[in-house]
Tab-separated table of C-alpha atoms in Angstrom:
chain	number	residue	atom	x	y	z
S	1	MET	CA	-23.026	23.617	-10.790
S	2	ASP	CA	-25.719	22.800	-8.489
S	3	LEU	CA	-26.072	19.197	-8.841
S	4	ASP	CA	-29.600	19.262	-7.349
S	5	ILE	CA	-31.071	21.710	-9.500
S	6	VAL	CA	-29.610	19.369	-12.660
S	7	ARG	CA	-31.341	16.196	-11.023
S	8	THR	CA	-34.421	18.537	-11.158
S	9	PHE	CA	-33.946	19.087	-14.846
S	10	VAL	CA	-33.530	15.171	-15.513
S	11	ALA	CA	-36.160	14.474	-13.724
S	12	ALA	CA	-38.598	16.836	-15.508
S	13	ALA	CA	-37.368	16.093	-18.810
S	14	ASP	CA	-37.412	12.036	-18.244
S	15	ALA	CA	-41.079	12.566	-16.875
S	16	GLY	CA	-42.418	15.233	-19.086
S	17	GLN	CA	-44.282	16.871	-16.376
S	18	PHE	CA	-43.254	19.082	-13.390
S	19	GLN	CA	-45.631	17.633	-10.971
S	20	GLU	CA	-44.276	14.359	-11.811
S	21	ALA	CA	-40.847	15.010	-11.597
S	22	ALA	CA	-41.439	17.062	-8.252
S	23	ALA	CA	-43.429	13.620	-6.866
S	24	GLU	CA	-40.137	11.431	-7.766
S	25	LEU	CA	-37.799	13.782	-6.178
S	26	ALA	CA	-40.256	14.202	-2.842
S	27	VAL	CA	-40.486	18.397	-3.304
S	28	THR	CA	-43.297	20.488	-4.003
S	29	GLN	CA	-44.142	21.377	-7.922
S	30	GLN	CA	-43.491	25.137	-6.900
S	31	ALA	CA	-39.458	23.934	-5.773
S	32	VAL	CA	-39.222	22.242	-9.690
S	33	SER	CA	-40.330	25.258	-11.049
S	34	LYS	CA	-38.076	27.678	-9.209
S	35	ARG	CA	-34.894	24.981	-9.951
S	36	ILE	CA	-36.002	25.181	-13.424
S	37	ALA	CA	-35.997	28.395	-13.755
S	38	ALA	CA	-32.496	29.306	-11.984
S	39	LEU	CA	-30.951	27.006	-14.475
S	40	GLU	CA	-32.232	28.534	-17.489
S	41	ARG	CA	-30.810	32.022	-15.812
S	42	ASP	CA	-27.683	30.422	-15.179
S	43	LEU	CA	-27.725	28.807	-18.805
S	44	GLY	CA	-28.809	32.154	-20.522
S	45	VAL	CA	-31.606	29.657	-22.443
S	46	ARG	CA	-35.037	28.157	-22.145
S	47	LEU	CA	-34.781	24.543	-21.343
S	48	PHE	CA	-38.626	23.884	-21.284
S	49	THR	CA	-41.558	24.862	-23.168
S	50	ARG	CA	-45.175	24.315	-21.759
S	51	THR	CA	-47.861	22.709	-23.164
S	52	PRO	CA	-51.375	21.248	-22.401
S	53	ARG	CA	-49.795	17.702	-22.009
S	54	GLY	CA	-47.140	19.045	-19.394
S	55	ALA	CA	-43.325	20.327	-20.194
S	56	GLU	CA	-41.303	19.360	-23.705
S	57	LEU	CA	-38.091	20.190	-23.833
S	58	THR	CA	-36.568	23.043	-26.254
S	59	ILE	CA	-34.090	22.487	-28.594
S	60	ASP	CA	-31.322	23.872	-26.311
S	61	GLY	CA	-32.830	21.390	-23.534
S	62	GLN	CA	-32.510	18.740	-26.126
S	63	ALA	CA	-28.989	19.492	-26.547
S	64	PHE	CA	-28.156	19.750	-22.502
S	65	LEU	CA	-29.877	16.738	-21.373
S	66	PRO	CA	-27.383	14.153	-22.230
S	67	HIS	CA	-24.554	16.522	-20.552
S	68	ALA	CA	-26.739	16.857	-17.673
S	69	LYS	CA	-26.843	13.485	-17.238
S	70	GLU	CA	-23.396	12.320	-17.675
S	71	LEU	CA	-22.794	15.163	-15.074
S	72	LEU	CA	-25.130	13.103	-12.748
S	73	ARG	CA	-23.235	9.650	-13.461
S	74	ALA	CA	-20.113	11.542	-12.911
S	75	ALA	CA	-21.117	12.727	-9.644
S	76	ASP	CA	-22.280	9.222	-8.550
S	77	ARG	CA	-18.833	7.578	-9.431
S	78	ALA	CA	-16.932	10.301	-7.417
S	79	VAL	CA	-19.079	9.375	-4.833
S	80	ALA	CA	-18.691	5.488	-5.299
S	81	SER	CA	-15.007	5.780	-5.682
S	82	VAL	CA	-14.491	6.787	-2.010
S	83	ARG	CA	-17.558	5.065	-0.485
S	84	ALA	CA	-16.373	2.430	2.313
S	85	GLY	CA	-14.893	-0.587	0.704
S	86	ARG	CA	-15.818	0.643	-2.954
S	87	ARG	CA	-11.934	1.763	-3.586
S	88	PRO	CA	-8.713	-0.422	-3.734
S	89	LEU	CA	-6.830	-0.643	-0.442
S	90	ARG	CA	-3.814	0.604	-0.995
S	91	VAL	CA	-0.455	-0.900	1.024
S	92	ASP	CA	2.854	-0.231	0.671
S	93	MET	CA	5.837	-2.615	0.887
S	94	LEU	CA	9.848	-2.393	0.136
S	95	THR	CA	10.200	-4.219	-2.584
S	96	SER	CA	8.111	-6.825	-4.885
S	97	ARG	CA	10.305	-9.732	-3.830
S	98	SER	CA	10.089	-8.840	-0.145
S	99	ALA	CA	8.714	-11.099	2.700
S	100	ALA	CA	6.053	-8.699	2.844
S	101	SER	CA	4.998	-9.332	-0.742
S	102	GLY	CA	4.602	-13.089	-0.152
S	103	LEU	CA	2.186	-11.979	2.802
S	104	MET	CA	-0.058	-9.829	0.537
S	105	ARG	CA	0.089	-12.618	-2.304
S	106	GLY	CA	-1.370	-15.197	0.328
S	107	PHE	CA	-3.985	-12.571	1.607
S	108	HIS	CA	-4.757	-11.678	-2.260
S	109	ARG	CA	-5.405	-15.908	-2.553
S	110	ALA	CA	-7.697	-16.023	0.655
S	111	HIS	CA	-9.945	-12.691	-0.437
S	112	PRO	CA	-9.871	-12.425	-4.335
S	113	GLU	CA	-12.810	-10.133	-4.045
S	114	ILE	CA	-10.793	-7.494	-2.181
S	115	ASP	CA	-9.224	-4.798	-4.853
S	116	LEU	CA	-5.324	-3.871	-4.141
S	117	ASP	CA	-3.406	-1.611	-4.969
S	118	VAL	CA	0.196	-2.046	-4.137
S	119	VAL	CA	3.109	0.947	-3.908
S	120	MET	CA	6.484	0.749	-3.440
S	121	LEU	CA	7.836	3.770	-1.150
S	122	PHE	CA	11.331	3.865	-0.143
S	123	ASP	CA	11.554	5.032	3.636
S	124	ILE	CA	9.980	4.991	6.408
S	125	GLU	CA	9.150	8.597	6.426
S	126	LYS	CA	7.537	8.641	3.266
S	127	ALA	CA	5.557	5.359	4.040
S	128	VAL	CA	4.134	7.555	7.631
S	129	ALA	CA	3.571	10.713	5.837
S	130	ALA	CA	1.516	8.883	3.323
S	131	ILE	CA	-0.248	6.881	5.904
S	132	ARG	CA	-1.368	10.187	7.745
S	133	SER	CA	-2.237	12.170	4.345
S	134	GLY	CA	-4.482	8.897	3.546
S	135	ALA	CA	-2.522	8.361	0.378
S	136	ILE	CA	-2.036	4.750	1.677
S	137	ASP	CA	-3.912	2.638	4.003
S	138	ALA	CA	-1.108	0.659	5.273
S	139	SER	CA	2.974	-0.231	5.058
S	140	PHE	CA	4.903	-3.118	6.169
S	141	ARG	CA	7.940	-1.463	7.867
S	142	ALA	CA	10.391	-2.622	10.771
S	143	VAL	CA	9.018	-0.535	13.585
S	144	ALA	CA	10.554	1.572	15.463
S	145	MET	CA	13.777	2.854	14.495
S	146	PRO	CA	15.509	4.042	17.732
S	147	GLY	CA	15.051	8.040	18.704
S	148	ARG	CA	11.962	8.175	15.991
S	149	PRO	CA	9.307	6.682	17.647
S	150	LEU	CA	5.739	6.974	15.236
S	151	PRO	CA	3.024	9.581	15.613
S	152	GLU	CA	0.337	8.890	18.053
S	153	GLU	CA	-2.674	8.298	15.462
S	154	LEU	CA	-0.702	5.532	13.687
S	155	GLU	CA	-1.138	1.857	14.885
S	156	SER	CA	1.247	-0.727	14.051
S	157	VAL	CA	1.610	-4.604	14.700
S	158	ARG	CA	4.394	-7.072	14.434
S	159	VAL	CA	3.406	-9.526	11.892
S	160	LEU	CA	6.367	-11.712	10.898
S	161	ASP	CA	10.065	-12.367	12.245
S	162	GLU	CA	11.948	-13.022	9.092
S	163	PRO	CA	15.314	-14.931	9.627
S	164	LEU	CA	18.037	-13.976	8.066
S	165	GLN	CA	20.348	-16.379	5.698
S	166	LEU	CA	24.042	-15.865	4.338
S	167	LEU	CA	24.437	-15.897	0.374
S	168	ILE	CA	27.197	-17.229	-0.589
S	169	GLY	CA	28.975	-18.258	-3.864
S	170	PRO	CA	30.936	-22.145	-4.531
S	171	ALA	CA	33.988	-20.867	-3.735
S	172	HIS	CA	33.195	-19.377	-0.539
S	173	ALA	CA	35.162	-20.735	2.802
S	174	LEU	CA	31.510	-21.629	4.476
S	175	ALA	CA	30.203	-22.907	1.068
S	176	GLY	CA	29.925	-26.345	2.607
S	177	ALA	CA	28.386	-25.422	5.719
S	178	ARG	CA	24.939	-26.764	6.396
S	179	SER	CA	24.399	-23.575	8.867
S	180	VAL	CA	26.613	-21.207	10.547
S	181	THR	CA	26.442	-19.748	13.923
S	182	VAL	CA	26.898	-16.073	14.024
S	183	ALA	CA	30.201	-16.103	15.695
S	184	GLN	CA	31.608	-17.959	12.696
S	185	LEU	CA	30.473	-14.768	10.644
S	186	ALA	CA	32.956	-12.884	12.540
S	187	GLY	CA	35.875	-11.946	10.563
S	188	HIS	CA	33.909	-12.654	6.857
S	189	ARG	CA	33.278	-9.818	4.746
S	190	ILE	CA	29.583	-8.951	4.235
S	191	TRP	CA	28.686	-6.856	1.446
S	192	MET	CA	25.559	-4.993	1.804
S	193	PRO	CA	25.540	-2.239	-0.968
S	194	GLY	CA	21.714	-1.454	-0.552
S	195	LEU	CA	22.439	0.115	3.232
S	196	THR	CA	21.321	3.365	3.015
S	197	PRO	CA	21.869	6.082	5.741
S	198	GLY	CA	18.478	6.998	7.759
S	199	THR	CA	16.496	3.760	6.847
S	200	GLU	CA	15.111	1.387	8.823
S	201	TRP	CA	16.876	-1.638	7.291
S	202	THR	CA	20.318	0.071	7.906
S	203	ALA	CA	19.545	1.170	11.659
S	204	TYR	CA	18.852	-2.712	11.888
S	205	TYR	CA	22.203	-4.062	10.587
S	206	ASP	CA	24.198	-1.012	12.327
S	207	ASP	CA	22.596	-3.263	15.720
S	208	LEU	CA	23.566	-6.196	14.361
S	209	VAL	CA	27.209	-5.344	13.639
S	210	ALA	CA	27.317	-3.708	16.970
S	211	GLU	CA	26.110	-6.538	19.070
S	212	PHE	CA	28.192	-9.396	17.588
S	213	GLY	CA	31.316	-7.781	15.797
S	214	LEU	CA	30.483	-8.596	12.194
S	215	THR	CA	31.951	-6.735	9.067
S	216	ILE	CA	29.347	-5.358	6.784
S	217	GLU	CA	30.383	-3.209	3.854
S	218	ALA	CA	27.991	-0.791	2.140
S	219	THR	CA	30.888	0.135	-0.322
S	220	GLY	CA	30.285	0.908	-3.746
S	221	PRO	CA	26.848	1.629	-5.933
S	222	ASN	CA	24.139	-0.299	-5.638
S	223	PHE	CA	23.424	-1.553	-9.129
S	224	GLY	CA	20.458	-4.075	-7.944
S	225	SER	CA	19.789	-7.509	-6.828
S	226	ASP	CA	21.116	-9.074	-10.374
S	227	ALA	CA	24.419	-7.428	-10.070
S	228	LEU	CA	24.816	-8.388	-6.245
S	229	LEU	CA	24.037	-11.589	-7.090
S	230	ASP	CA	26.579	-11.604	-9.870
S	231	THR	CA	29.163	-10.551	-7.752
S	232	ILE	CA	29.097	-12.992	-4.736
S	233	ALA	CA	29.077	-15.736	-7.401
S	234	ASP	CA	32.176	-14.728	-8.975
S	235	THR	CA	34.305	-12.978	-5.272
S	236	PRO	CA	35.017	-16.076	-2.965
S	237	ALA	CA	35.942	-13.255	-0.317
S	238	LEU	CA	32.326	-11.954	-0.136
S	239	ALA	CA	29.078	-12.917	1.379
S	240	THR	CA	25.578	-11.201	1.877
S	241	PHE	CA	22.574	-11.580	3.756
S	242	MET	CA	19.431	-11.963	2.641
S	243	GLY	CA	15.952	-12.715	4.199
S	244	GLY	CA	14.505	-16.110	4.182
S	245	HIS	CA	11.597	-15.384	2.709
S	246	THR	CA	13.154	-13.042	-0.031
S	247	ARG	CA	12.563	-14.515	-3.402
S	248	LEU	CA	15.330	-14.355	-6.016
S	249	VAL	CA	16.148	-16.182	-8.851
S	250	TRP	CA	19.908	-16.754	-10.457
S	251	PRO	CA	21.225	-18.581	-13.348
S	252	ALA	CA	21.776	-22.095	-12.486
S	253	GLY	CA	25.873	-21.727	-13.326
S	254	HIS	CA	25.827	-19.324	-10.137
S	255	GLY	CA	26.198	-21.843	-7.691
S	256	LEU	CA	25.012	-19.776	-5.063
S	257	ARG	CA	24.148	-21.199	-1.522
S	258	ARG	CA	21.847	-19.785	1.066
S	259	ILE	CA	22.691	-21.040	4.342
S	260	PRO	CA	20.678	-20.497	7.593
S	261	VAL	CA	22.513	-18.764	10.826
S	262	THR	CA	21.908	-20.008	13.895
S	263	ASP	CA	23.028	-19.417	17.614
S	264	PRO	CA	21.016	-17.098	17.655
S	265	THR	CA	19.163	-16.388	14.465
S	266	PRO	CA	19.171	-13.162	13.655
S	267	VAL	CA	15.273	-12.226	12.426
S	268	TYR	CA	13.865	-9.024	10.646
S	269	PRO	CA	10.880	-7.877	12.482
S	270	HIS	CA	8.193	-6.906	9.887
S	271	SER	CA	5.345	-4.895	11.093
S	272	LEU	CA	2.100	-3.328	9.576
S	273	LEU	CA	1.442	0.396	9.795
S	274	TRP	CA	-1.953	1.968	9.663
S	275	HIS	CA	-3.816	5.287	10.913
S	276	ARG	CA	-6.249	4.056	13.569
S	277	ASP	CA	-9.114	6.370	12.128
S	278	ASN	CA	-8.821	4.774	8.542
S	279	PRO	CA	-12.200	3.449	8.178
S	280	HIS	CA	-11.536	1.052	5.133
S	281	PRO	CA	-13.386	-2.479	5.723
S	282	ALA	CA	-10.645	-4.149	3.736
S	283	LEU	CA	-8.071	-2.868	6.231
S	284	ALA	CA	-9.884	-4.951	9.196
S	285	THR	CA	-9.917	-8.236	6.711
S	286	LEU	CA	-5.951	-7.654	6.334
S	287	ARG	CA	-5.291	-7.256	9.848
S	288	ALA	CA	-7.634	-10.331	10.916
S	289	HIS	CA	-5.704	-12.476	8.163
S	290	LEU	CA	-2.508	-11.390	9.269
S	291	ALA	CA	-3.201	-12.319	12.834
S	292	ALA	CA	-4.398	-15.991	11.966
S	293	THR	CA	-1.734	-16.642	9.286
S	294	ALA	CA	1.614	-14.713	10.005
S	295	ALA	CA	4.319	-16.352	12.026
S	296	GLY	CA	4.855	-15.283	16.034
S	297	HIS	CA	7.849	-13.400	17.015
S	298	ASP	CA	10.591	-13.128	19.593
S	299	ALA	CA	10.961	-16.681	19.267
S	300	ALA	CA	13.634	-18.309	21.663
S	301	GLY	CA	16.910	-18.405	19.756
S	302	THR	CA	16.414	-15.416	17.879
S	303	TRP	CA	17.843	-12.166	17.825
S	304	ALA	CA	16.252	-8.648	17.004
S	305	PRO	CA	16.756	-5.113	17.799
S	306	ASP	CA	15.549	-3.823	21.124
S	307	TRP	CA	13.797	-1.174	19.784
S	308	ALA	CA	11.813	-3.277	17.101
S	309	ILE	CA	8.685	-3.843	19.490
S	310	ALA	CA	5.381	-2.874	17.786
S	311	ARG	CA	2.901	-0.673	20.313
């Protein structure tokens, strides 16, 4: 149904005269008459009767009027939903406990007026496809994996280098250490059941193992962070890596310890990805916020894979 014709009908019904409706719509009275006639033909009913005072709605016209107004309201809502700045900024991150979640919480505190929609996609291919299709506005990822460059229409900027920490139970051989060097970790079993082939985090840990001769085991099913914490607390031979900005809570009786890793400190490189043609004004605000508040990268005494360089 032609919304211009519906809008003409509503204007004529509200004004009670075709001439006033024509003035409101900035068209001729003849155009109003033609539009009303076309609508009546489409509906198969008469909507107006002519009277000395102007145009009055018929019974069918009175029945159609509230629906016509709702059609126009629905059209206005549809336009507003995609008008620049009116829809929420949609941002992807891996988990709600990640460093990216902390960055977005900080952004929300600084800009509470901006509506946000947070999603969690599993791997970088899904995130890139969602950015290219417009399903999301931005994604936090480690960029870019070796041999898999980003599409040319995507932009990225490295926003945070998150230091790795060693998480161990109270009976582990390193439980009393204030910090550990990467060299001290050689020979210790580091258990990370969440490593999935083909993901950027697995590529990161593969390079970490190759660089420093560490032993990372990804065996067994991944039952989530709670099960991982239970196992680390109860198994003196196992440790695991976790990001220094990752938020995890465990029972006090677990006695778990987060120990800094040094000489060098492995850092996980978080970058923000977006489509260069994305017009959402809140995306520019997010990028400016991250540029002003996020820590730098490639600091002295840290390590990250050579491929983790934002364009």
